[in-house]
């Protein structure tokens, strides 16, 4: 039983205390199996992000195992397709929308707003070409992110490799769109307008680095928000449950603090999970705007630079005129 205690809770610095505890339990007739069952291992807050294989499949050096991310991704796809099918005319939808139809119409009407606001300088037909891809990204992110708030579920977007998967194809696709619209002049994004000539070689080498990091930033932002928020809720809820099970009035009163914090964090965490879908949509639209309106952006920067120079000249002229007028008034 001593080995079981050390296995469950790690090596203790006070082995005498463990030995006396084990002797008391053995005297009371509690065996090692009952001890392991009654005292489970200390679980980590990150244990909820583990990926155990449900169906282990290996072909050569490749693994095609069916895991919990695969299961919850399939559940997300099934949920979205089922919801869309139920609100269509063939699925029994009504001309007067019910609650589910209103939800789908709200999602469908929400996506064109950031597309029209963020992607400027294009005709409506060209803007609508980007609508299907952005709409699919927003819809699946909206249904996929809050899954971790359901007990005994799995947060698919809590793993960097999963959030990075859609980010790189989107980055490559946006880069291709930029070359299609601007040709080789798309490479001029690495040299902003108004840059002094001595700094131009350094900026040409440095500017592509943040441009390529857009794919990483999109994946890291979603992964970090999901993991940090769910871990905080797990830590506080585990602390509240431990204090509640101690059968002590002092601990029961002290349990109210973590319990209220968990309840207070549940709403914002759900809001963060939903808002990340909106943030991802806005980011895609901004990146598309930078890629498609490269010439317009450069012209706007040049115009702003010229206007700034004119304002400086006007200010200096006013200052010089004021000084000259003051000198003339002197006797």
Coordinates of C-alpha atoms in Angstrom, one line a residue:
X1 CA 0.0 0.0 0.0
X2 CA 2.9 2.3 0.6
X3 CA 4.0 1.9 -3.0
X4 CA 0.5 2.7 -4.1
X5 CA 0.5 5.9 -2.0
X6 CA 3.8 7.0 -3.5
X7 CA 2.6 6.2 -7.0
X8 CA -0.6 8.1 -6.5
X9 CA 0.8 11.2 -4.8
X10 CA 4.5 11.2 -5.6
X11 CA 7.4 10.7 -3.3
X12 CA 6.9 12.3 0.0
X13 CA 9.5 14.0 2.1
X14 CA 7.9 12.6 5.3
X15 CA 8.0 8.8 4.8
X16 CA 7.2 8.2 8.5
X17 CA 3.8 9.9 8.1
X18 CA 3.0 7.8 5.1
X19 CA 4.0 4.6 6.8
X20 CA 1.9 5.4 9.9
X21 CA -1.0 6.3 7.6
X22 CA -0.7 3.0 5.7
X23 CA -0.4 1.0 9.0
X24 CA -3.6 2.6 10.3
X25 CA -5.5 1.8 7.1
X26 CA -4.3 -1.8 7.1
X27 CA -5.3 -2.1 10.7
X28 CA -8.8 -0.8 9.7
X29 CA -8.9 -3.5 7.0
X30 CA -8.5 -1.2 4.0
X31 CA -6.4 -2.9 1.3
X32 CA -4.3 -1.3 -1.4
X33 CA -7.0 -1.7 -4.1
X34 CA -9.5 0.1 -1.9
X35 CA -7.0 2.8 -1.2
X36 CA -6.3 3.4 -4.9
X37 CA -10.1 3.5 -5.6
X38 CA -10.8 5.9 -2.7
X39 CA -7.9 8.2 -3.3
X40 CA -7.6 9.0 -7.0
X41 CA -4.4 10.5 -8.4
X42 CA -4.1 14.3 -8.4
X43 CA -5.3 15.4 -11.8
X44 CA -3.6 18.2 -13.7
X45 CA -5.6 21.1 -15.1
X46 CA -4.1 20.2 -18.5
X47 CA -5.5 16.6 -18.3
X48 CA -8.7 17.8 -20.1
X49 CA -6.6 18.5 -23.2
X50 CA -5.2 14.9 -23.4
X51 CA -5.7 13.1 -26.7
X52 CA -6.3 9.4 -26.1
X53 CA -6.9 7.2 -29.2
X54 CA -10.4 5.6 -29.4
X55 CA -9.4 3.5 -32.4
X56 CA -5.6 2.9 -32.8
X57 CA -4.7 2.5 -36.5
X58 CA -1.2 2.3 -37.7
X59 CA -0.1 1.8 -41.4
X60 CA 3.6 1.7 -41.6
X61 CA 5.1 4.7 -39.9
X62 CA 1.9 6.6 -40.2
X63 CA -0.9 6.8 -37.5
X64 CA -4.5 7.1 -38.6
X65 CA -5.9 6.8 -35.1
X66 CA -9.4 8.0 -34.3
X67 CA -9.1 10.3 -31.3
X68 CA -11.3 12.7 -29.4
X69 CA -10.5 15.7 -31.6
X70 CA -11.6 13.6 -34.6
X71 CA -14.8 12.8 -32.8
X72 CA -15.7 16.3 -31.8
X73 CA -14.8 17.7 -35.2
X74 CA -17.3 15.2 -36.7
X75 CA -19.9 16.2 -34.2
X76 CA -19.3 19.9 -35.1
X77 CA -19.8 19.2 -38.8
X78 CA -22.8 17.0 -38.2
X79 CA -24.4 19.7 -35.9
X80 CA -23.9 22.5 -38.5
X81 CA -25.2 20.4 -41.4
X82 CA -28.2 19.2 -39.4
X83 CA -29.0 22.7 -38.3
X84 CA -28.8 24.1 -41.9
X85 CA -30.9 21.2 -43.2
X86 CA -33.6 21.6 -40.6
X87 CA -34.1 25.3 -41.4
X88 CA -34.2 24.9 -45.2
X89 CA -37.4 24.4 -47.1
X90 CA -36.7 20.8 -47.9
X91 CA -36.0 20.1 -44.2
X92 CA -39.3 21.5 -43.1
X93 CA -38.5 25.2 -42.7
X94 CA -41.3 27.7 -42.6
X95 CA -41.8 30.9 -44.5
X96 CA -42.2 32.6 -41.1
X97 CA -38.9 31.9 -39.4
X98 CA -38.8 30.1 -36.1
X99 CA -36.0 30.4 -33.5
X100 CA -33.6 28.0 -35.3
X101 CA -34.2 29.7 -38.7
X102 CA -33.6 33.1 -37.1
X103 CA -30.3 31.8 -35.7
X104 CA -29.1 30.6 -39.1
X105 CA -30.3 33.8 -40.8
X106 CA -28.5 35.9 -38.2
X107 CA -25.2 34.0 -38.8
X108 CA -25.7 34.3 -42.6
X109 CA -26.4 38.0 -42.4
X110 CA -23.6 38.7 -40.0
X111 CA -20.7 37.7 -42.2
X112 CA -21.3 40.2 -45.1
X113 CA -20.8 43.1 -42.7
X114 CA -17.1 42.6 -42.0
X115 CA -16.6 41.6 -45.6
X116 CA -18.1 44.9 -46.9
X117 CA -16.5 47.0 -44.1
X118 CA -12.9 45.5 -44.2
X119 CA -12.4 44.6 -47.8
X120 CA -12.7 48.0 -49.6
X121 CA -12.0 49.1 -53.1
X122 CA -13.7 46.1 -54.7
X123 CA -17.0 45.7 -56.5
X124 CA -19.8 43.8 -54.7
X125 CA -19.5 40.8 -57.0
X126 CA -15.7 40.5 -56.3
X127 CA -16.4 40.8 -52.5
X128 CA -19.0 38.1 -52.6
X129 CA -16.5 35.7 -54.1
X130 CA -14.8 35.6 -50.7
X131 CA -18.1 35.3 -48.8
X132 CA -18.4 31.4 -48.9
X133 CA -15.0 30.7 -47.4
X134 CA -15.3 33.4 -44.7
X135 CA -18.8 32.3 -43.9
X136 CA -17.7 28.6 -43.4
X137 CA -14.8 29.6 -41.3
X138 CA -17.0 31.8 -39.0
X139 CA -19.7 29.2 -38.7
X140 CA -17.5 26.3 -37.8
X141 CA -15.5 28.4 -35.4
X142 CA -18.7 29.6 -33.7
X143 CA -19.9 26.0 -33.1
X144 CA -16.4 24.6 -32.4
X145 CA -15.0 27.0 -29.8
X146 CA -17.6 26.8 -27.0
X147 CA -17.7 23.0 -27.0
X148 CA -15.2 22.9 -24.1
X149 CA -17.7 24.6 -21.8
X150 CA -19.9 21.4 -21.9
X151 CA -18.9 19.0 -19.1
X152 CA -17.0 15.9 -20.2
X153 CA -16.5 17.3 -23.7
X154 CA -13.2 18.2 -25.5
X155 CA -12.0 21.6 -26.7
X156 CA -10.8 21.0 -30.2
X157 CA -9.2 24.4 -30.6
X158 CA -7.1 24.0 -27.4
X159 CA -4.3 22.3 -29.5
X160 CA -1.9 24.5 -31.5
X161 CA -1.5 21.9 -34.3
X162 CA -5.3 22.0 -34.8
X163 CA -5.6 25.8 -34.9
X164 CA -2.5 26.1 -37.1
X165 CA -4.0 23.6 -39.6
X166 CA -6.6 26.1 -41.1
X167 CA -4.3 29.1 -40.6
X168 CA -1.6 28.1 -43.1
X169 CA -4.0 27.2 -46.0
X170 CA -5.7 30.6 -45.5
X171 CA -2.4 32.4 -45.5
X172 CA -1.3 30.7 -48.7
X173 CA -4.7 31.3 -50.3
X174 CA -4.6 35.0 -49.4
X175 CA -1.0 35.3 -50.8
X176 CA -2.1 33.7 -54.1
X177 CA -5.0 36.2 -54.3
X178 CA -2.5 39.0 -53.8
X179 CA -0.3 37.8 -56.6
X180 CA -3.3 37.3 -58.9
X181 CA -4.6 40.8 -58.3
X182 CA -1.3 42.7 -58.2
X183 CA 1.2 40.5 -60.0
X184 CA 4.8 40.8 -58.9
X185 CA 4.0 44.3 -57.6
X186 CA 2.5 42.5 -54.6
X187 CA 6.1 42.1 -53.3
X188 CA 6.2 45.9 -52.8
X189 CA 4.4 45.4 -49.5
X190 CA 7.9 44.9 -48.0
X191 CA 8.8 48.5 -48.8
X192 CA 6.3 51.0 -47.3
X193 CA 6.0 54.5 -48.8
X194 CA 8.2 57.3 -47.6
X195 CA 11.0 55.0 -46.3
X196 CA 14.5 56.6 -46.5
X197 CA 16.7 55.0 -49.1
X198 CA 19.4 53.7 -46.7
X199 CA 16.8 51.8 -44.7
X200 CA 15.2 50.2 -47.8
X201 CA 17.5 47.1 -48.0
X202 CA 16.8 46.3 -44.3
X203 CA 13.1 46.7 -44.6
X204 CA 12.9 44.5 -47.7
X205 CA 14.5 41.7 -45.6
X206 CA 12.5 42.4 -42.4
X207 CA 8.9 43.1 -43.7
X208 CA 8.3 39.5 -45.0
X209 CA 8.9 38.1 -41.5
X210 CA 5.8 39.7 -39.9
X211 CA 3.8 39.0 -43.1
X212 CA 4.6 35.2 -42.7
X213 CA 3.9 35.3 -39.0
X214 CA 0.3 36.2 -39.7
X215 CA -0.5 32.5 -40.1
X216 CA 1.2 31.7 -36.7
X217 CA -0.5 34.6 -34.9
X218 CA -4.0 33.4 -36.0
X219 CA -3.4 29.9 -34.7
X220 CA -1.6 31.0 -31.5
X221 CA -4.3 33.6 -30.6
X222 CA -7.1 31.0 -30.7
X223 CA -5.1 28.2 -29.0
X224 CA -3.8 30.5 -26.2
X225 CA -7.3 31.9 -25.4
X226 CA -8.9 28.5 -25.3
X227 CA -6.3 26.8 -23.2
X228 CA -5.8 29.6 -20.7
X229 CA -9.5 30.2 -20.1
X230 CA -10.4 26.5 -19.8
X231 CA -7.5 25.8 -17.5
X232 CA -8.4 28.7 -15.2
X233 CA -12.0 27.4 -14.9
X234 CA -10.7 23.9 -14.3
X235 CA -8.3 25.0 -11.5
X236 CA -10.9 27.1 -9.7
X237 CA -13.6 24.5 -10.0
X238 CA -11.3 21.8 -8.7
X239 CA -10.3 24.0 -5.8
X240 CA -14.0 24.6 -5.0
X241 CA -14.9 20.9 -5.2
X242 CA -12.0 19.9 -3.0
X243 CA -12.9 22.4 -0.3
X244 CA -16.6 21.4 -0.5
X245 CA -15.7 17.7 0.1
X246 CA -13.7 18.4 3.3
X247 CA -16.8 18.3 5.6
X248 CA -15.6 21.3 7.5
X249 CA -17.6 24.5 8.1
X250 CA -14.5 26.7 7.7
X251 CA -13.7 25.1 4.3
X252 CA -17.4 25.2 3.3
X253 CA -17.4 29.0 3.9
X254 CA -14.1 29.4 2.1
X255 CA -15.5 27.4 -0.8
X256 CA -18.0 30.1 -1.7
X257 CA -15.2 32.4 -3.0
X258 CA -13.9 30.0 -5.7
X259 CA -17.4 28.9 -6.5
X260 CA -18.6 32.4 -7.2
X261 CA -15.4 33.0 -9.3
X262 CA -16.1 29.9 -11.3
X263 CA -19.7 31.1 -12.0
X264 CA -18.4 34.6 -12.8
X265 CA -15.8 33.2 -15.2
X266 CA -18.2 30.9 -17.1
X267 CA -20.0 33.7 -18.8
X268 CA -16.9 35.6 -20.0
X269 CA -15.2 32.4 -21.0
X270 CA -18.2 31.5 -23.2
X271 CA -18.1 35.0 -24.6
X272 CA -14.4 34.7 -25.4
X273 CA -15.1 31.4 -27.2
X274 CA -17.8 33.0 -29.3
X275 CA -15.9 36.3 -29.9
X276 CA -12.8 34.4 -31.2
X277 CA -14.9 33.3 -34.2
X278 CA -15.6 37.0 -34.9
X279 CA -11.9 37.9 -34.4
X280 CA -10.8 35.2 -36.8
X281 CA -13.3 36.5 -39.4
X282 CA -12.1 40.1 -39.0
X283 CA -8.5 39.0 -39.3
X284 CA -9.2 37.1 -42.6
X285 CA -11.0 40.2 -44.0
X286 CA -8.1 42.5 -43.0
X287 CA -5.5 40.2 -44.6
X288 CA -7.6 40.0 -47.8
X289 CA -7.9 43.8 -47.9
X290 CA -4.1 44.1 -47.6
X291 CA -3.6 41.6 -50.4
X292 CA -6.3 42.9 -52.8
X293 CA -5.9 46.6 -52.3
X294 CA -2.2 46.9 -52.3
X295 CA -2.1 49.8 -54.8
X296 CA -4.8 51.7 -53.0
X297 CA -3.0 51.3 -49.7
X298 CA 0.2 52.6 -51.1
X299 CA -1.6 55.5 -52.7
X300 CA -3.3 56.3 -49.4
X301 CA 0.0 56.2 -47.6
X302 CA 1.6 58.5 -50.2
X303 CA -1.4 60.9 -49.9
X304 CA -1.1 60.9 -46.1
X305 CA 2.6 61.6 -46.4
X306 CA 2.0 64.5 -48.7
X307 CA -0.8 65.9 -46.5
X308 CA 1.5 65.7 -43.5
X309 CA 4.3 67.6 -45.3
X310 CA 1.8 70.3 -46.3
X311 CA 0.6 70.6 -42.8
X312 CA 4.1 71.0 -41.5
X313 CA 4.8 73.7 -44.1
X314 CA 1.7 75.6 -43.2
X315 CA 2.6 75.5 -39.5
X316 CA 6.2 76.7 -40.2
X317 CA 4.8 79.5 -42.4
X318 CA 2.4 80.6 -39.6
X319 CA 5.2 80.6 -37.1
X320 CA 7.5 82.6 -39.4
X321 CA 4.7 85.0 -40.1
X322 CA 3.9 85.5 -36.4
X323 CA 7.6 86.1 -35.6
X324 CA 7.9 88.7 -38.5
X325 CA 4.8 90.5 -37.4
X326 CA 6.1 90.7 -33.8
X327 CA 9.4 92.1 -35.0
X328 CA 7.7 94.8 -37.1
X329 CA 5.6 96.0 -34.1
X330 CA 8.7 96.5 -32.0
X331 CA 9.8 100.2 -32.0

